[in-house]
Short mmCIF file of C-alpha atoms in Angstrom, two decimals:
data_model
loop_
_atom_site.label_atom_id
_atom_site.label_comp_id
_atom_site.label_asym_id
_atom_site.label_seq_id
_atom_site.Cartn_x
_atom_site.Cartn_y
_atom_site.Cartn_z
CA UNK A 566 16.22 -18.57 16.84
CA UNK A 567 14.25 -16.02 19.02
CA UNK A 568 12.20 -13.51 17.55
CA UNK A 569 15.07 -10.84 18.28
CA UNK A 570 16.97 -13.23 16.10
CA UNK A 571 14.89 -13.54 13.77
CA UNK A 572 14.67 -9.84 13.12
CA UNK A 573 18.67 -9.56 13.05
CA UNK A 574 18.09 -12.10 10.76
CA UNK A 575 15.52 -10.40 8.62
CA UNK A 576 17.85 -7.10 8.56
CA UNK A 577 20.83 -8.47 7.63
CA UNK A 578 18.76 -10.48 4.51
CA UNK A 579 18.00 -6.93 3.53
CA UNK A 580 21.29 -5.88 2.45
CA UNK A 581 20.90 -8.12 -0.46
CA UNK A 582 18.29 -5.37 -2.07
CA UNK A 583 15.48 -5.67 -4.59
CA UNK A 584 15.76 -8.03 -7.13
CA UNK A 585 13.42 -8.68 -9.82
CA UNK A 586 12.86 -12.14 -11.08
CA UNK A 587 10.69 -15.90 -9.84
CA UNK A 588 13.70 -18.00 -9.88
CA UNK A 589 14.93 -17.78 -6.31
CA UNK A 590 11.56 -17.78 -4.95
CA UNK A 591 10.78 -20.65 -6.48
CA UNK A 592 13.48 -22.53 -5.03
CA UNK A 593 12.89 -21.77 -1.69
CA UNK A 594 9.28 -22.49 -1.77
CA UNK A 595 10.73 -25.67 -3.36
CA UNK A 596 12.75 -26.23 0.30
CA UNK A 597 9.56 -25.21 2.01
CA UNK A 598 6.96 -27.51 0.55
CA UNK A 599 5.44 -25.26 -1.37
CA UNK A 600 2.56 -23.74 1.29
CA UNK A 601 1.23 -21.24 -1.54
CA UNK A 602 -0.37 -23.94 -3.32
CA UNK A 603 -2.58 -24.84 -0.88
CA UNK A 604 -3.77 -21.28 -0.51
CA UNK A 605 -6.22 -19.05 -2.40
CA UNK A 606 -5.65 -15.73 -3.39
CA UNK A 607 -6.97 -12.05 -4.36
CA UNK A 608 -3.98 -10.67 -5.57
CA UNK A 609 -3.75 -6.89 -6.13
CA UNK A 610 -0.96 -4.84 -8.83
CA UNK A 611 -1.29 -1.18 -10.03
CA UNK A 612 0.56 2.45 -9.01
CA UNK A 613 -1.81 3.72 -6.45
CA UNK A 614 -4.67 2.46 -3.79
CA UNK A 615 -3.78 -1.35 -3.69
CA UNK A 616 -3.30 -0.93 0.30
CA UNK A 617 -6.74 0.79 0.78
CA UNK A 618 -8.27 -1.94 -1.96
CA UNK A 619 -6.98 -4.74 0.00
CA UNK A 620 -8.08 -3.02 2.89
CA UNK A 621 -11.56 -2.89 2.14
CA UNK A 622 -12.10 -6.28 0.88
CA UNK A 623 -10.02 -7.97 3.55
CA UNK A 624 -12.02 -6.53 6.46
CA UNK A 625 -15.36 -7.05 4.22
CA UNK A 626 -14.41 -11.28 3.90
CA UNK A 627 -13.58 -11.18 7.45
CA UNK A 628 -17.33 -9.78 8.33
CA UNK A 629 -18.12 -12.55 5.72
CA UNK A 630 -16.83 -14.87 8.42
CA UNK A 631 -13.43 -15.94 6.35
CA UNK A 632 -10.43 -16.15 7.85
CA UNK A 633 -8.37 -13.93 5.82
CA UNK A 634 -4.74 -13.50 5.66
CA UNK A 635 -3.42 -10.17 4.20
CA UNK A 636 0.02 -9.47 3.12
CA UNK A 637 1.28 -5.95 3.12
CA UNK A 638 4.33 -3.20 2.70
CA UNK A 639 5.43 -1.14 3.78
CA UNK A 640 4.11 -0.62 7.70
CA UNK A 641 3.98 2.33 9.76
CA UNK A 642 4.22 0.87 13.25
CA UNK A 643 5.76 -2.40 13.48
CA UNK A 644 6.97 -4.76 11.66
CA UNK A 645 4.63 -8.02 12.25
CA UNK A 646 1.91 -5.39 10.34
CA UNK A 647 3.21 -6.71 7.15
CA UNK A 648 1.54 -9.92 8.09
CA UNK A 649 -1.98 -10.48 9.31
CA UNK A 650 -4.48 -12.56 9.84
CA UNK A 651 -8.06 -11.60 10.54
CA UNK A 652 -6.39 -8.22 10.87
CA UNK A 653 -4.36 -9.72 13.95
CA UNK A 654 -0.40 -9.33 13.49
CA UNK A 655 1.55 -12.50 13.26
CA UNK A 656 2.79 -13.83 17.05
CA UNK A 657 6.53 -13.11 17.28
CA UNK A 658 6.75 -16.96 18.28
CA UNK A 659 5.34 -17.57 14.77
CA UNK A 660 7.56 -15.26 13.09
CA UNK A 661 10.84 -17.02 15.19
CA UNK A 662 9.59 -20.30 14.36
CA UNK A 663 9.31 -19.52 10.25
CA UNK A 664 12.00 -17.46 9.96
CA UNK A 665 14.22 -20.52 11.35
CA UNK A 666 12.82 -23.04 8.71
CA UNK A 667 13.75 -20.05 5.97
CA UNK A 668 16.92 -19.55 7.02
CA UNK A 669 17.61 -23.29 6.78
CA UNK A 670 16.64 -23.42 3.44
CA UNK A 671 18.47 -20.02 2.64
CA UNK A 672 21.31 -22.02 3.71
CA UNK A 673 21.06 -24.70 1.58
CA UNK A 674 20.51 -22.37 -1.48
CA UNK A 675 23.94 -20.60 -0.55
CA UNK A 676 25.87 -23.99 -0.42
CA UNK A 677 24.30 -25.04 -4.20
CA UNK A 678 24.94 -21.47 -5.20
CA UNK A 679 21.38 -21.23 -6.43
CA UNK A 680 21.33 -18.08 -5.39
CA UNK A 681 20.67 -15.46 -1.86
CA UNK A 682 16.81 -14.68 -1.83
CA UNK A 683 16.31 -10.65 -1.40
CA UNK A 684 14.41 -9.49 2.21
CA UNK A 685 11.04 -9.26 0.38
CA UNK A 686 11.35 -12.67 -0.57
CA UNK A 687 12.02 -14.07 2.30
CA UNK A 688 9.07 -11.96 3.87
CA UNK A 689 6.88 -13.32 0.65
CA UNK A 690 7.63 -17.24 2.07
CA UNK A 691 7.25 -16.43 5.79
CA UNK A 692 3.59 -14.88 5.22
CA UNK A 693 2.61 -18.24 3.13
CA UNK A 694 4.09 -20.05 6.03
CA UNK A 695 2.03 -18.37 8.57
CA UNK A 696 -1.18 -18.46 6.71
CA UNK A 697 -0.76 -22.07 5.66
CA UNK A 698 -0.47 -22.66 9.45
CA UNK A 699 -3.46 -20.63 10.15
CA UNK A 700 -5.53 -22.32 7.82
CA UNK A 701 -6.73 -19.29 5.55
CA UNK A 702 -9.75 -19.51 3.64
CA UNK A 703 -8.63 -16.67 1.43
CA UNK A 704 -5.39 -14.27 1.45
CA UNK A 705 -5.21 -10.65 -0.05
CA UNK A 706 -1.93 -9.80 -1.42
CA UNK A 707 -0.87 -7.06 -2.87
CA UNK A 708 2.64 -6.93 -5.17
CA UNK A 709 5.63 -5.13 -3.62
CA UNK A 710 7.24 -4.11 -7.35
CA UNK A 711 5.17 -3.97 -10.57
CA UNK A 712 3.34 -7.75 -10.98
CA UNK A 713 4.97 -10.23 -13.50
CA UNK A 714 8.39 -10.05 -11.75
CA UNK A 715 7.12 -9.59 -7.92
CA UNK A 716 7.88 -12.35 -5.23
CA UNK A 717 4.22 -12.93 -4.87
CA UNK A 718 3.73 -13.40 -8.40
CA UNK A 719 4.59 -17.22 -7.50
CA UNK A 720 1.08 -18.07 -6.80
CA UNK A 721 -1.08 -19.73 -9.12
CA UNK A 722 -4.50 -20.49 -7.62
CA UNK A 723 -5.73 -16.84 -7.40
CA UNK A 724 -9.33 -16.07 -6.96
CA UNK A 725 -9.65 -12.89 -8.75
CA UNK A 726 -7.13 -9.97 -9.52
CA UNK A 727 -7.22 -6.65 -9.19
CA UNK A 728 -5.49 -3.66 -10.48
CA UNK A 729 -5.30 -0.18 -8.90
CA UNK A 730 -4.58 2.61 -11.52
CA UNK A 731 -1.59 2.16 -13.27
CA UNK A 732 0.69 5.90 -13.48
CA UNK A 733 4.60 6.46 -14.16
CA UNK A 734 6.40 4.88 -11.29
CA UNK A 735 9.99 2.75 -10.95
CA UNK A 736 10.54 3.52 -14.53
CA UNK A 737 13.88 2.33 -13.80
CA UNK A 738 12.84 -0.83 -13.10
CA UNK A 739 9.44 -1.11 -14.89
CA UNK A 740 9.76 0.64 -18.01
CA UNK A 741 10.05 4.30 -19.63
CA UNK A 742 6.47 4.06 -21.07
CA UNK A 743 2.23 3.76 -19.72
CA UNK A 744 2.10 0.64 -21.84
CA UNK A 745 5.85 -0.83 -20.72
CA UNK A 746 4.60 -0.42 -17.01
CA UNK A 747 1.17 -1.91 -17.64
CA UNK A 748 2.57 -5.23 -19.06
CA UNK A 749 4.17 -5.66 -15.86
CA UNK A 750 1.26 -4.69 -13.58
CA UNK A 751 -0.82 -6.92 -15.72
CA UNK A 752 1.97 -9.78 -14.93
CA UNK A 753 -0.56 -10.70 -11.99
CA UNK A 754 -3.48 -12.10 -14.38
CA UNK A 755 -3.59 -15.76 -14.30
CA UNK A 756 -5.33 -17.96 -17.44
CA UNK A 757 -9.21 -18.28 -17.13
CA UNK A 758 -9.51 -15.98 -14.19
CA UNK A 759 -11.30 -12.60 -13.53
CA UNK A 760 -9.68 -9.19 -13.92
CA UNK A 761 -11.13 -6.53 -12.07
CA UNK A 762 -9.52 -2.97 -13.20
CA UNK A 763 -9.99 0.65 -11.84
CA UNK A 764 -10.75 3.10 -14.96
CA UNK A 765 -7.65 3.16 -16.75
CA UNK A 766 -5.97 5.58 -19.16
CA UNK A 767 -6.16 4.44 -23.09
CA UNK A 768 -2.61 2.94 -23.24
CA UNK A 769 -2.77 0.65 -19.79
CA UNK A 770 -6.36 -0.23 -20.56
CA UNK A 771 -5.67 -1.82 -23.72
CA UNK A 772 -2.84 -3.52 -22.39
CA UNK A 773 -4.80 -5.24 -19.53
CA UNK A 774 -7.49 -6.27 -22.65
CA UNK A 775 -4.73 -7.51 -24.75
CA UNK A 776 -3.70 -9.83 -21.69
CA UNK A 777 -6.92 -10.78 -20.33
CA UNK A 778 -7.59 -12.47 -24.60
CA UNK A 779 -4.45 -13.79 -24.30
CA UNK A 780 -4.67 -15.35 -21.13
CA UNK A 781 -8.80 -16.61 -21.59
CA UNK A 782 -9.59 -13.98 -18.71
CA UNK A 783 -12.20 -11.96 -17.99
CA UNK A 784 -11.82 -8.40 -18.48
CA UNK A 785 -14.15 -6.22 -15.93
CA UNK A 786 -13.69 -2.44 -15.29
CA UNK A 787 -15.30 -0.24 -12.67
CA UNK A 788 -18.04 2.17 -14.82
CA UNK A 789 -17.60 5.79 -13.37
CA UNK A 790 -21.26 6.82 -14.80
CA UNK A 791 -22.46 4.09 -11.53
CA UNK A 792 -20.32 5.91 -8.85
CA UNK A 793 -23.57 8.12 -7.69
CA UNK A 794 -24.47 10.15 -4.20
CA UNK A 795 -20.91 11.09 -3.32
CA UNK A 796 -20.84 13.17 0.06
CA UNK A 797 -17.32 13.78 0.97
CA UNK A 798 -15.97 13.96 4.59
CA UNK A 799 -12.53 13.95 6.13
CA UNK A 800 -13.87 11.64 8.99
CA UNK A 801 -16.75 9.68 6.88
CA UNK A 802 -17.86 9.58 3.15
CA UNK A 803 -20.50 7.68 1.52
CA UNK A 804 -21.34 6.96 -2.46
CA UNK A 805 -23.09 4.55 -4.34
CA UNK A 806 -22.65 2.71 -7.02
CA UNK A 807 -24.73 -0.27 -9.26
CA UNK A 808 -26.58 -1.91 -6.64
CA UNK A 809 -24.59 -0.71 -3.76
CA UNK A 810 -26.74 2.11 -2.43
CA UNK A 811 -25.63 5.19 0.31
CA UNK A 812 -22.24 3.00 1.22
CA UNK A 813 -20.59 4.54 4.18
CA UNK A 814 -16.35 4.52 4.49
CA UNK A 815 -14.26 5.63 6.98
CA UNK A 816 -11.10 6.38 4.77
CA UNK A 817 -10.83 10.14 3.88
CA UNK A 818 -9.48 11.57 0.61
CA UNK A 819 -11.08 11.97 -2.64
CA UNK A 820 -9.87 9.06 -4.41
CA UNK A 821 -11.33 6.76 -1.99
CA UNK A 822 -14.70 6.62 -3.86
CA UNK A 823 -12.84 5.41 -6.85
CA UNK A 824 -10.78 3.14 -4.35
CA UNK A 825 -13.99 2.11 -2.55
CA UNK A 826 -15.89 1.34 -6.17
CA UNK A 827 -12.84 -0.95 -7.14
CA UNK A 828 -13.57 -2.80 -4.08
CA UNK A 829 -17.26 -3.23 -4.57
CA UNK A 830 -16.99 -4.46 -8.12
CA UNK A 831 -14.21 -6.85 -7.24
CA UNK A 832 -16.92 -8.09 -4.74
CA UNK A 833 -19.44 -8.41 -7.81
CA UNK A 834 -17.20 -10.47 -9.04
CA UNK A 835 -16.72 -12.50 -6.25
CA UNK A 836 -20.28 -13.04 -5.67
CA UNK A 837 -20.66 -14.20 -9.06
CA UNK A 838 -17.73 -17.08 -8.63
CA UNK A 839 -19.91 -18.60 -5.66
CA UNK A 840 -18.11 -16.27 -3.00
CA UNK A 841 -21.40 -16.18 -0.18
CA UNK A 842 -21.12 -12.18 0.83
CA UNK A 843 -24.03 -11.14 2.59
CA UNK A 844 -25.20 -7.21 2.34
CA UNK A 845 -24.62 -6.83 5.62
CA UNK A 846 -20.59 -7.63 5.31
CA UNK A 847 -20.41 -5.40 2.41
CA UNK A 848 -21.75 -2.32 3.90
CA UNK A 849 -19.69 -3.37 7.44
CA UNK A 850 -16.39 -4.58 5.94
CA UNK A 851 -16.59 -0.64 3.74
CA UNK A 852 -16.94 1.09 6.88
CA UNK A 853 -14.85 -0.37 8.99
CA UNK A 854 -11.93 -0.64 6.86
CA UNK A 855 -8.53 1.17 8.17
CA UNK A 856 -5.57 1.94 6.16
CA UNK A 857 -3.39 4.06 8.22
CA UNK A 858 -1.11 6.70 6.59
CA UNK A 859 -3.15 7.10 3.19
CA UNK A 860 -4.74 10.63 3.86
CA UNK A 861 -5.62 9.58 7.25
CA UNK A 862 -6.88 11.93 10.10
CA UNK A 863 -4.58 11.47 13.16
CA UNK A 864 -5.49 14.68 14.88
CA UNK A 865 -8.55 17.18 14.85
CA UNK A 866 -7.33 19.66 17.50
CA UNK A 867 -5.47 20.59 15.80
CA UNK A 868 -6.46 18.96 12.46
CA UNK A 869 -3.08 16.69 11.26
CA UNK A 870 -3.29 14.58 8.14
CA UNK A 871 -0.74 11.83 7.40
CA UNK A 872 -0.21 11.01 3.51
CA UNK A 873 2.14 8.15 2.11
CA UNK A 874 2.03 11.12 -1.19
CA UNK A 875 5.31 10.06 -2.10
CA UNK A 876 5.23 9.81 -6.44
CA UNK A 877 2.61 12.03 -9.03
CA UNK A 878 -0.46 10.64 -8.94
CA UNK A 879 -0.59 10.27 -5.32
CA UNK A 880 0.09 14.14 -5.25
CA UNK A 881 -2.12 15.43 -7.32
CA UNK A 882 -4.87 13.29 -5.47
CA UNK A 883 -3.35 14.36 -2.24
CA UNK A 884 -3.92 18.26 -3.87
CA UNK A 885 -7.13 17.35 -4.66
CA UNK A 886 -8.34 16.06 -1.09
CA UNK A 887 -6.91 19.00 0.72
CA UNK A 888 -8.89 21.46 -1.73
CA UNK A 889 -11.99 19.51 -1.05
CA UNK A 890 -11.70 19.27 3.05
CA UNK A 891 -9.88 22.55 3.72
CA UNK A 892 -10.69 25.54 1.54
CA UNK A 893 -9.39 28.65 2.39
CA UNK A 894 -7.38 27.02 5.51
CA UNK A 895 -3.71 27.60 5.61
CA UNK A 896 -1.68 24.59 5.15
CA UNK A 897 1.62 23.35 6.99
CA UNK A 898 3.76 20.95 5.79
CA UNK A 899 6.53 18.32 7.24
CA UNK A 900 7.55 16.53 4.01
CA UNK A 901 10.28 13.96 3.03
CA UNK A 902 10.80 11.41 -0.05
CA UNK A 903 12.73 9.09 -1.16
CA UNK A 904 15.47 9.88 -3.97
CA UNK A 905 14.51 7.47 -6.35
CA UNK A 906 11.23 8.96 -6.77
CA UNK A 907 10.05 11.97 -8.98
CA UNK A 908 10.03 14.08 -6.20
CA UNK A 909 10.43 17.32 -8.19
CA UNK A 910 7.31 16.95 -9.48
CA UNK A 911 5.68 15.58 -6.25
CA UNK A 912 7.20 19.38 -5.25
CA UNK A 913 5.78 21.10 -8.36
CA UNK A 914 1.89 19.41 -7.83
CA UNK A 915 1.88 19.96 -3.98
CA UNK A 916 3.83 23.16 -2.43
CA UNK A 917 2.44 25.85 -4.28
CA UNK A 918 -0.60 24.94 -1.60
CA UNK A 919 1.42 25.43 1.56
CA UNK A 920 2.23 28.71 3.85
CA UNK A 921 5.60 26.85 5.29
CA UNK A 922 7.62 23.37 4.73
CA UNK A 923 9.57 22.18 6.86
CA UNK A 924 11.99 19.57 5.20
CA UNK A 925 12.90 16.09 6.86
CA UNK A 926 14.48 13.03 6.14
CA UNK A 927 13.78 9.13 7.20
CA UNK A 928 16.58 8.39 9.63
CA UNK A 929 19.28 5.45 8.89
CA UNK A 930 17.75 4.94 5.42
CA UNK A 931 20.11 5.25 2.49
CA UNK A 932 17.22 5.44 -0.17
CA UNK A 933 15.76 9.09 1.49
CA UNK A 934 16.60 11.98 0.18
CA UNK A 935 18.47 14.50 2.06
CA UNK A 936 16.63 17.12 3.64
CA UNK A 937 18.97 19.80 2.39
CA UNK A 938 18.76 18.87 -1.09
CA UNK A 939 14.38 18.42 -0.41
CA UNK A 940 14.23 22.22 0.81
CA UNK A 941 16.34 23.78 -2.05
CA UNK A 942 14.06 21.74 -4.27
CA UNK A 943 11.43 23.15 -2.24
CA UNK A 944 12.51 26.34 -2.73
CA UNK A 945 11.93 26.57 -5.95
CA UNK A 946 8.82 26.57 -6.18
CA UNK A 947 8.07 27.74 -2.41
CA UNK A 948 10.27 30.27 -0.52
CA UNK A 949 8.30 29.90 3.22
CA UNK A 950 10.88 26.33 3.85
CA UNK A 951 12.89 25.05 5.83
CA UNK A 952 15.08 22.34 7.31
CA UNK A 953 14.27 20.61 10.16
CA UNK A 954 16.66 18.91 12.67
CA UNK A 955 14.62 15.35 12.57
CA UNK A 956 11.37 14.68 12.50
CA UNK A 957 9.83 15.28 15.84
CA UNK A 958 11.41 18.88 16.36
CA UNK A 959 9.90 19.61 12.47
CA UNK A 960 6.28 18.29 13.78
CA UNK A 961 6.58 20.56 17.25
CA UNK A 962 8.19 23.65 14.98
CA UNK A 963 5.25 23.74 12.21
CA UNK A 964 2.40 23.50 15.27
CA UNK A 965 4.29 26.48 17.06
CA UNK A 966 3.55 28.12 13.59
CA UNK A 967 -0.31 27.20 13.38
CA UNK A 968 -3.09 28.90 14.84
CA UNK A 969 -6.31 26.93 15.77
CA UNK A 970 -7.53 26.63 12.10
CA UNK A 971 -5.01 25.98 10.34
CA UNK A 972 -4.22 21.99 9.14
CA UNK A 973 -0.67 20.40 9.32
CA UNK A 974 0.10 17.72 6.04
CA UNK A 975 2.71 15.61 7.32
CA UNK A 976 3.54 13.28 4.06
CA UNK A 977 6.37 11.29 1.23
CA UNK A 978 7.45 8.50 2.21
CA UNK A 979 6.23 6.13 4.81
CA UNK A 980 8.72 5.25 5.96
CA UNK A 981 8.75 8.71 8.32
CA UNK A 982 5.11 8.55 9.09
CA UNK A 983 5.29 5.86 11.45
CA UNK A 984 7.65 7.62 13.30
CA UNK A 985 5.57 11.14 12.74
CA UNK A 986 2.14 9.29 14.11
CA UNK A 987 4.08 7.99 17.64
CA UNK A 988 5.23 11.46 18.01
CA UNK A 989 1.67 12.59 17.45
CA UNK A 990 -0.16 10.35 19.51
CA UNK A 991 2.11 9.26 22.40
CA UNK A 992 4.55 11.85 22.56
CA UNK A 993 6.85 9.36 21.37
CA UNK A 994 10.89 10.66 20.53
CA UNK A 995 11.97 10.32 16.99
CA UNK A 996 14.18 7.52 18.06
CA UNK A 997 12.20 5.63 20.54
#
């Protein structure tokens, strides 16, 4: 098939939804010879900041001179995002080509009624396809749903894990409880490996101990008393921390420093296994890293931030950040969500902030929550909201509103922002 094929392909795999469990993916790497398992991996779980984790260290291995694969969803722009190499999106002839060999194998899994793989899994097997193929020195992966469960969770020769902070998310799915949530986050650590965590609250942390015994790991966790010399920025920051001294990032948003000191004590680690990472990588790999739609800075004239804010803890760091950058400035917001998340506390955490809301929804997608139903949520809590038509007219309304100081949020899901950032940047239509 072509790669227009392929993608018809790819969407019509997607009807078959989210399903948790190894057993499928294992028997269609079995029909595809396996091409994780000659692959080595820094895989990433945890609730919030495994896309800017992954990347900061991907872009610092690539400085390293690695060729580095990395593996990651959702995307704002196109679909080949999802998988890179040496930050370069797969070819579409690639894609075509793999997604062929997949669907033959699908095939045969149909006819011995093993079983349909879900969209993500098929994804999963196409990006171990493509960096098998490319010859990958190392990939960075991060989970698409919790850890012990996940598609990628097939892999076994992981270099080093790492886990983001863990918060209340997919309870439905993950469990009602800190500690229920953890085990599965934790699902990631492999026996007589290294476990780098982000500072953790009581419950997950002793979870991700209990594990690492278990499993004959090493336990490591970022020390907040190192993170020193913070100067925040909405266009550059720098901290230090242990023997990384005045490091410069380009990602905005408060939570980066923690984000960024994750990154440099998984590279600690790293160093220690016999991973050669000069100084020089380190400090370019930080400030070069992008990670588009995670408090990012699209426009400064007038100032527009895009935020993937879309469950609790992301909010209240998304609260924090716009305190810290923009004092005193009035705030406009286009927001949507999806319904499955815990959006009336997203609301609760995050409006109170704003002089208007504008209310949107992600076109053709039956998981986001109607924009009616958003603003009378909204309402609540903030009476200056209202709906807008789609997204592009809710952008061009709320900048009507602004004058030249004042900052428009555009954030929830992102799975709008992609089509927010076009209509920012290019003057793109909502559905072009």
């Amino acid at each position: 098939m072509n790669y227009r094929e392929a993608r018809v392909y790819l969407d019509a795999i997607s009807k078959y939804g989210s399903v948790l469990g190894l057993e499928n993916m294992k028997a269609l790497l079995d029909r595809l010879d396996n091409p994780q398992k000659s692959l080595k991996f820094i895989h990433i779980s945890g609730t919030n900041g495994k896309g800017t984790v992954l990347a900061y260290l991907s872009t610092i291995l690539r400085k390293a001179g690695y060729r580095t694969g990395r593996y990651i969803s959702p995307t704002l722009f196109s679909y080949r995002e999802r998988i890179q190499v040496n930050e370069e999106m797969i070819e579409k002839e690639a894609l075509a080509r793999h997604v062929t060999a997949i669907a033959v194998a699908v095939d045969d899994m149909k006819k011995k009624q093993i079983g349909v793989p879900t969209a993500f899994e098929v994804e999963t097997a196409l990006a171990f396809l493509y960096f098998k193929e490319k010859k990958c020195d190392i990939v960075v992966l991060e989970t698409g749903l919790g850890g012990a469960l996940d598609a990628t969770n097939i892999i076994q020769t992981t270099q080093l894990e790492v886990i983001t902070p863990i918060s209340m998310d997919h309870t439905d799915v993950l469990g009602d409880t800190l500690g229920e949530i953890a085990v599965q986050k934790a699902g990631i650590i492999k026996p007589h490996t290294t476990m780098v965590t982000a500072v953790q609250k009581e419950e997950a942390r002793e979870v991700l101990q209990k594990v690492c015994k278990e499993k004959e790991s090493q336990f490591c966790e970022v020390e907040t008393k190192e993170i020193k010399d913070i100067h925040y920025g909405c266009i550059q920051q720098s901290f230090s921390y242990k023997n990384w001294k005045d490091v410069e990032i380009s990602l905005a948003g408060e939570f980066q420093i923690q984000n960024g000191a994750l990154a440099l004590e998984a590279v600690n680690q790293l160093r220690k296994d016999g991973v050669s990472l000069s100084d020089e990588a380190v400090y370019e790999g930080m400030k070069e890293a992008k990670w588009a739609g995670r408090f990012t800075v699209i426009s400064q004239n007038p100032t527009i931030i895009l935020d993937g804010a879309h469950n609790p803890q992301a909010a209240k760091a998304l609260k924090k950040s716009l305190e810290l950058y923009f004092k005193g400035k009035k705030l406009y917001y286009v927001f949507g969500v999806f319904k499955d998340k815990d959006y009336k506390k997203v609301i609760e955490i995050t409006a109170p902030l704003a002089e208007h809301i504008i209310t949107v929804e992600t076109p053709d997608n039956p998981r986001a929550l109607s924009k009616e139903v958003l603003k009378n949520e909204v309402e609540k809590v903030n009476v200056s909201v209202e709906i807008g038509e789609n997204i592009e007219t809710a952008i061009k309304k709320n900048l009507s509103y602004m004058g030249a100081e004042d900052v428009l949020v555009i954030f929830g899901s992102l799975s709008f922002l992609g089509i927010a950032a076009k209509v920012i940047k290019d003057g793109g239509k909502e559905n072009g």
